[in-house]
Short mmCIF file of N, CA and C in Angstrom, two decimals:
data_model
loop_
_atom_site.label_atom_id
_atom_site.label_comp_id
_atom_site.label_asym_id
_atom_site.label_seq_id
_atom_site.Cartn_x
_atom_site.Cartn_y
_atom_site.Cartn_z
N UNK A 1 -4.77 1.29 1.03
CA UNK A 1 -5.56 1.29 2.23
C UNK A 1 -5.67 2.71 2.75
N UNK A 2 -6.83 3.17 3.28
CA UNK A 2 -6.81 4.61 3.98
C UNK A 2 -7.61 4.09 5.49
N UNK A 3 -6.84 4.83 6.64
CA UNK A 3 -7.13 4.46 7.61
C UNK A 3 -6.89 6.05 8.05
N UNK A 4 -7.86 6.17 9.19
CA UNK A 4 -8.35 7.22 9.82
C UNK A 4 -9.09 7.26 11.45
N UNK A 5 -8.64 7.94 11.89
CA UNK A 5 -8.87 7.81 13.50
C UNK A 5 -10.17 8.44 13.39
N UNK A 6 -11.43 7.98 14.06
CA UNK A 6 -13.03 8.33 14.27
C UNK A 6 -13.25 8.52 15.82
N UNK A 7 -14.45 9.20 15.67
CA UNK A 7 -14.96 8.99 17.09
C UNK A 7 -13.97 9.57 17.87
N UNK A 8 -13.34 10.78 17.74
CA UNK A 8 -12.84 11.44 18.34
C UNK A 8 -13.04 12.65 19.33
N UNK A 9 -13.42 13.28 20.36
CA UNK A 9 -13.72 14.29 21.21
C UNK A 9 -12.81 14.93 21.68
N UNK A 10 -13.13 16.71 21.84
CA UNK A 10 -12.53 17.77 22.51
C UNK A 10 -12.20 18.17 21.58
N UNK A 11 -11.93 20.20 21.97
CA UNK A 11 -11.32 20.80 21.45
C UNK A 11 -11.02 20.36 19.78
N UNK A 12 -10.90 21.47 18.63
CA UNK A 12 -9.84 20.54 17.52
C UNK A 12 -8.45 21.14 17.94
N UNK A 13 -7.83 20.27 17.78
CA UNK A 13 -6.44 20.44 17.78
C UNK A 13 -6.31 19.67 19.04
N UNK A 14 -7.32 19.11 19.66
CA UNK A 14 -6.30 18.33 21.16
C UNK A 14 -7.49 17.63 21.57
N UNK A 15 -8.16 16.93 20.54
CA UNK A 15 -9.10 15.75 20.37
C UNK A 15 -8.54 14.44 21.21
N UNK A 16 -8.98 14.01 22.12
CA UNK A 16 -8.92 12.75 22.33
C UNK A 16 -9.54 11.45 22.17
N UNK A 17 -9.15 10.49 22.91
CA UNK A 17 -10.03 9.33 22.49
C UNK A 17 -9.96 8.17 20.73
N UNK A 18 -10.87 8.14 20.97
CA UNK A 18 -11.14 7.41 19.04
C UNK A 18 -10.60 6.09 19.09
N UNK A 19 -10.96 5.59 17.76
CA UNK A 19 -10.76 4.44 16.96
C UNK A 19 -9.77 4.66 15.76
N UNK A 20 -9.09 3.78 15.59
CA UNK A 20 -8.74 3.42 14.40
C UNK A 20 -9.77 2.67 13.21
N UNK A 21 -10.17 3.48 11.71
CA UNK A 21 -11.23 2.52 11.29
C UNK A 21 -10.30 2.72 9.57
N UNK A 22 -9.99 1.75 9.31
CA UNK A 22 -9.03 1.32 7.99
C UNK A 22 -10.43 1.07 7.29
N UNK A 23 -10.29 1.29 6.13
CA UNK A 23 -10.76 1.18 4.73
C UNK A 23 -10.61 0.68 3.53
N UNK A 24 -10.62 -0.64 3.38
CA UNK A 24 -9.72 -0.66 2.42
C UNK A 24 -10.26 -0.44 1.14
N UNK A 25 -9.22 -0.04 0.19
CA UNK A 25 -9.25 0.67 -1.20
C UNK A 25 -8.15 0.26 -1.96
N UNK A 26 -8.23 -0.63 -3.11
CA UNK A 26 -7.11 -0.97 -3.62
C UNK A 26 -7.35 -0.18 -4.82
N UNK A 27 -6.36 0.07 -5.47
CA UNK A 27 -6.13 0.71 -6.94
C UNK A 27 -5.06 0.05 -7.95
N UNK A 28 -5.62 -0.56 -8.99
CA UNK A 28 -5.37 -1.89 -9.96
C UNK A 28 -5.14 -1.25 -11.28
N UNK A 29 -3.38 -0.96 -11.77
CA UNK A 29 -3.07 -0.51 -12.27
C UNK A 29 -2.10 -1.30 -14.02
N UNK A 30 -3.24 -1.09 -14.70
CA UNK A 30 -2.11 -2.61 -16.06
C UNK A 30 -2.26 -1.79 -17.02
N UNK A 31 -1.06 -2.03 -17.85
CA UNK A 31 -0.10 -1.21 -18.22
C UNK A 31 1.06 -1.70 -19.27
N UNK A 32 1.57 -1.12 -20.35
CA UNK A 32 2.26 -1.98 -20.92
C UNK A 32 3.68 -0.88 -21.00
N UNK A 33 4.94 -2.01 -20.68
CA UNK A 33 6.16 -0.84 -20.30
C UNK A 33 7.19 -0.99 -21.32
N UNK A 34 7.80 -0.54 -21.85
CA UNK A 34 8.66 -0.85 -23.19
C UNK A 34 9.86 0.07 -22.79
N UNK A 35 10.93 -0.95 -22.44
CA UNK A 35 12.55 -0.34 -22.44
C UNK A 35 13.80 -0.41 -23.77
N UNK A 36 13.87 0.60 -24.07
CA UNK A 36 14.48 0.61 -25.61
C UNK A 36 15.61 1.12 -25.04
N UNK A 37 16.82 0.14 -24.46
CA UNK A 37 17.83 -0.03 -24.03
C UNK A 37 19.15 0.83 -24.51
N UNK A 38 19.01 0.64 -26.10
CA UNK A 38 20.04 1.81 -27.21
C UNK A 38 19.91 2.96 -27.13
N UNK A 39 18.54 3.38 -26.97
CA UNK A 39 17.92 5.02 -27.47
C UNK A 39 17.49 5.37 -26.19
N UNK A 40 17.59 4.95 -24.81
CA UNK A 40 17.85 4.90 -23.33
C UNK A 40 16.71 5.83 -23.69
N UNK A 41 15.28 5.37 -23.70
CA UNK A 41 14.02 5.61 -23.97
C UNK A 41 12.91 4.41 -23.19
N UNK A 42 11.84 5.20 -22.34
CA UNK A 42 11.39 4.14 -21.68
C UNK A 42 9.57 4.46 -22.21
N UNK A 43 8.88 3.86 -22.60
CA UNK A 43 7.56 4.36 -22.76
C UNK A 43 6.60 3.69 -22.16
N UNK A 44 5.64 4.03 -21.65
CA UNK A 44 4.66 3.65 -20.86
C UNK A 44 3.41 3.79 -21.29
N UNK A 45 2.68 2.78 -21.47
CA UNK A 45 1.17 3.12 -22.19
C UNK A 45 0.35 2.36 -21.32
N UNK A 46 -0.50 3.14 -20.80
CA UNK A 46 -2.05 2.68 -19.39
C UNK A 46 -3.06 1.57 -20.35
N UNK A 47 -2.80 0.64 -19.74
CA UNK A 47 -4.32 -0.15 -20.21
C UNK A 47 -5.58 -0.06 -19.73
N UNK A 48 -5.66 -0.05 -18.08
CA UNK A 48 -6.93 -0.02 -17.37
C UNK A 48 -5.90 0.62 -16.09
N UNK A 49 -6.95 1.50 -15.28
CA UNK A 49 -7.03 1.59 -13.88
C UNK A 49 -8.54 1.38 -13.17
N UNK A 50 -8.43 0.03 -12.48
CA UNK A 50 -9.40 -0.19 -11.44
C UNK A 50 -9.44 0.28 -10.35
N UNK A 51 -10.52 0.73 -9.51
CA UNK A 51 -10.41 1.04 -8.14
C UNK A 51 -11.55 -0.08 -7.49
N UNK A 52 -10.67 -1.26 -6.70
CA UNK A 52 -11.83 -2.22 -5.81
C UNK A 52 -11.76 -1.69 -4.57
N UNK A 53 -13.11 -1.28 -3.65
CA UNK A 53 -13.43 -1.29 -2.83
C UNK A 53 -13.67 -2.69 -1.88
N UNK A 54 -14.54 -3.08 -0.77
CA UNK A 54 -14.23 -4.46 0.20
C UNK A 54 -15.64 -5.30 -0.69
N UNK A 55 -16.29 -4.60 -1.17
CA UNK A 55 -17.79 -5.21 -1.52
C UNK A 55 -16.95 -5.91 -2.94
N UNK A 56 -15.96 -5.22 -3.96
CA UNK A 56 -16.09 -5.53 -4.88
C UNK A 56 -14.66 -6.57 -4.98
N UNK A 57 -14.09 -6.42 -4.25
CA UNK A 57 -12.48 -7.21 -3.91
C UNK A 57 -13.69 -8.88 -3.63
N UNK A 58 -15.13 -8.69 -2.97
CA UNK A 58 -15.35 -10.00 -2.53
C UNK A 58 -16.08 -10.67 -3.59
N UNK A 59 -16.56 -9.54 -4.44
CA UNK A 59 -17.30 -9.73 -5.35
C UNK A 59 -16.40 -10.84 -6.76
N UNK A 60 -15.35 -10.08 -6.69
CA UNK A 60 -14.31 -10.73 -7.72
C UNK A 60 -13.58 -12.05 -7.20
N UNK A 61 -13.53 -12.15 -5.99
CA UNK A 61 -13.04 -13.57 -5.51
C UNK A 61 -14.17 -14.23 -5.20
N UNK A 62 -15.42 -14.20 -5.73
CA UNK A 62 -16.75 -15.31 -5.41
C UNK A 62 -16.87 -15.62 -3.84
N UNK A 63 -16.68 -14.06 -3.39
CA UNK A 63 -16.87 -14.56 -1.85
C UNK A 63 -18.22 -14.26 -1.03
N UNK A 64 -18.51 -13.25 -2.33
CA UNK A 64 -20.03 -12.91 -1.69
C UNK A 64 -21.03 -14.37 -1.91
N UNK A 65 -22.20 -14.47 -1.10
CA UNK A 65 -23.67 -15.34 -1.70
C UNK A 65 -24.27 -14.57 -2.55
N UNK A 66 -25.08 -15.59 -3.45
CA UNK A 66 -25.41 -15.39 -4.23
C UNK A 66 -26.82 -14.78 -3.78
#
């Protein structure tokens, strides 16, 4: 999630006022992890990284109309 205060006035450095306006942004990370317990060796190999935004988080749970 990234959230950020908007709509803020005065001066910078001694801005008042604003909103709080959150964003959400997930980042969807799969991956395959292999612990070789003897040879105290851990390896990590990336399958996919997704980034869903709110359009596409609704998109993937069939929440948008068609």
């Amino acid at each position: 999630m990234y959230a950020e205060a908007v709509a803020r006035w005065g001066i910078p450095g001694v801005e008042v006022g604003g909103a709080a306006a959150v964003i959400p942004f997930y980042l969807l990370s799969k991956g395959i992890l292999k612990i070789d317990i003897p040879n105290q060796k851990i390896n990590v190999r990336k399958m996919s990284c997704d980034g869903y935004n709110f359009k596409k988080q609704a998109e993937k749970c069939d929440l948008l109309p068609i």
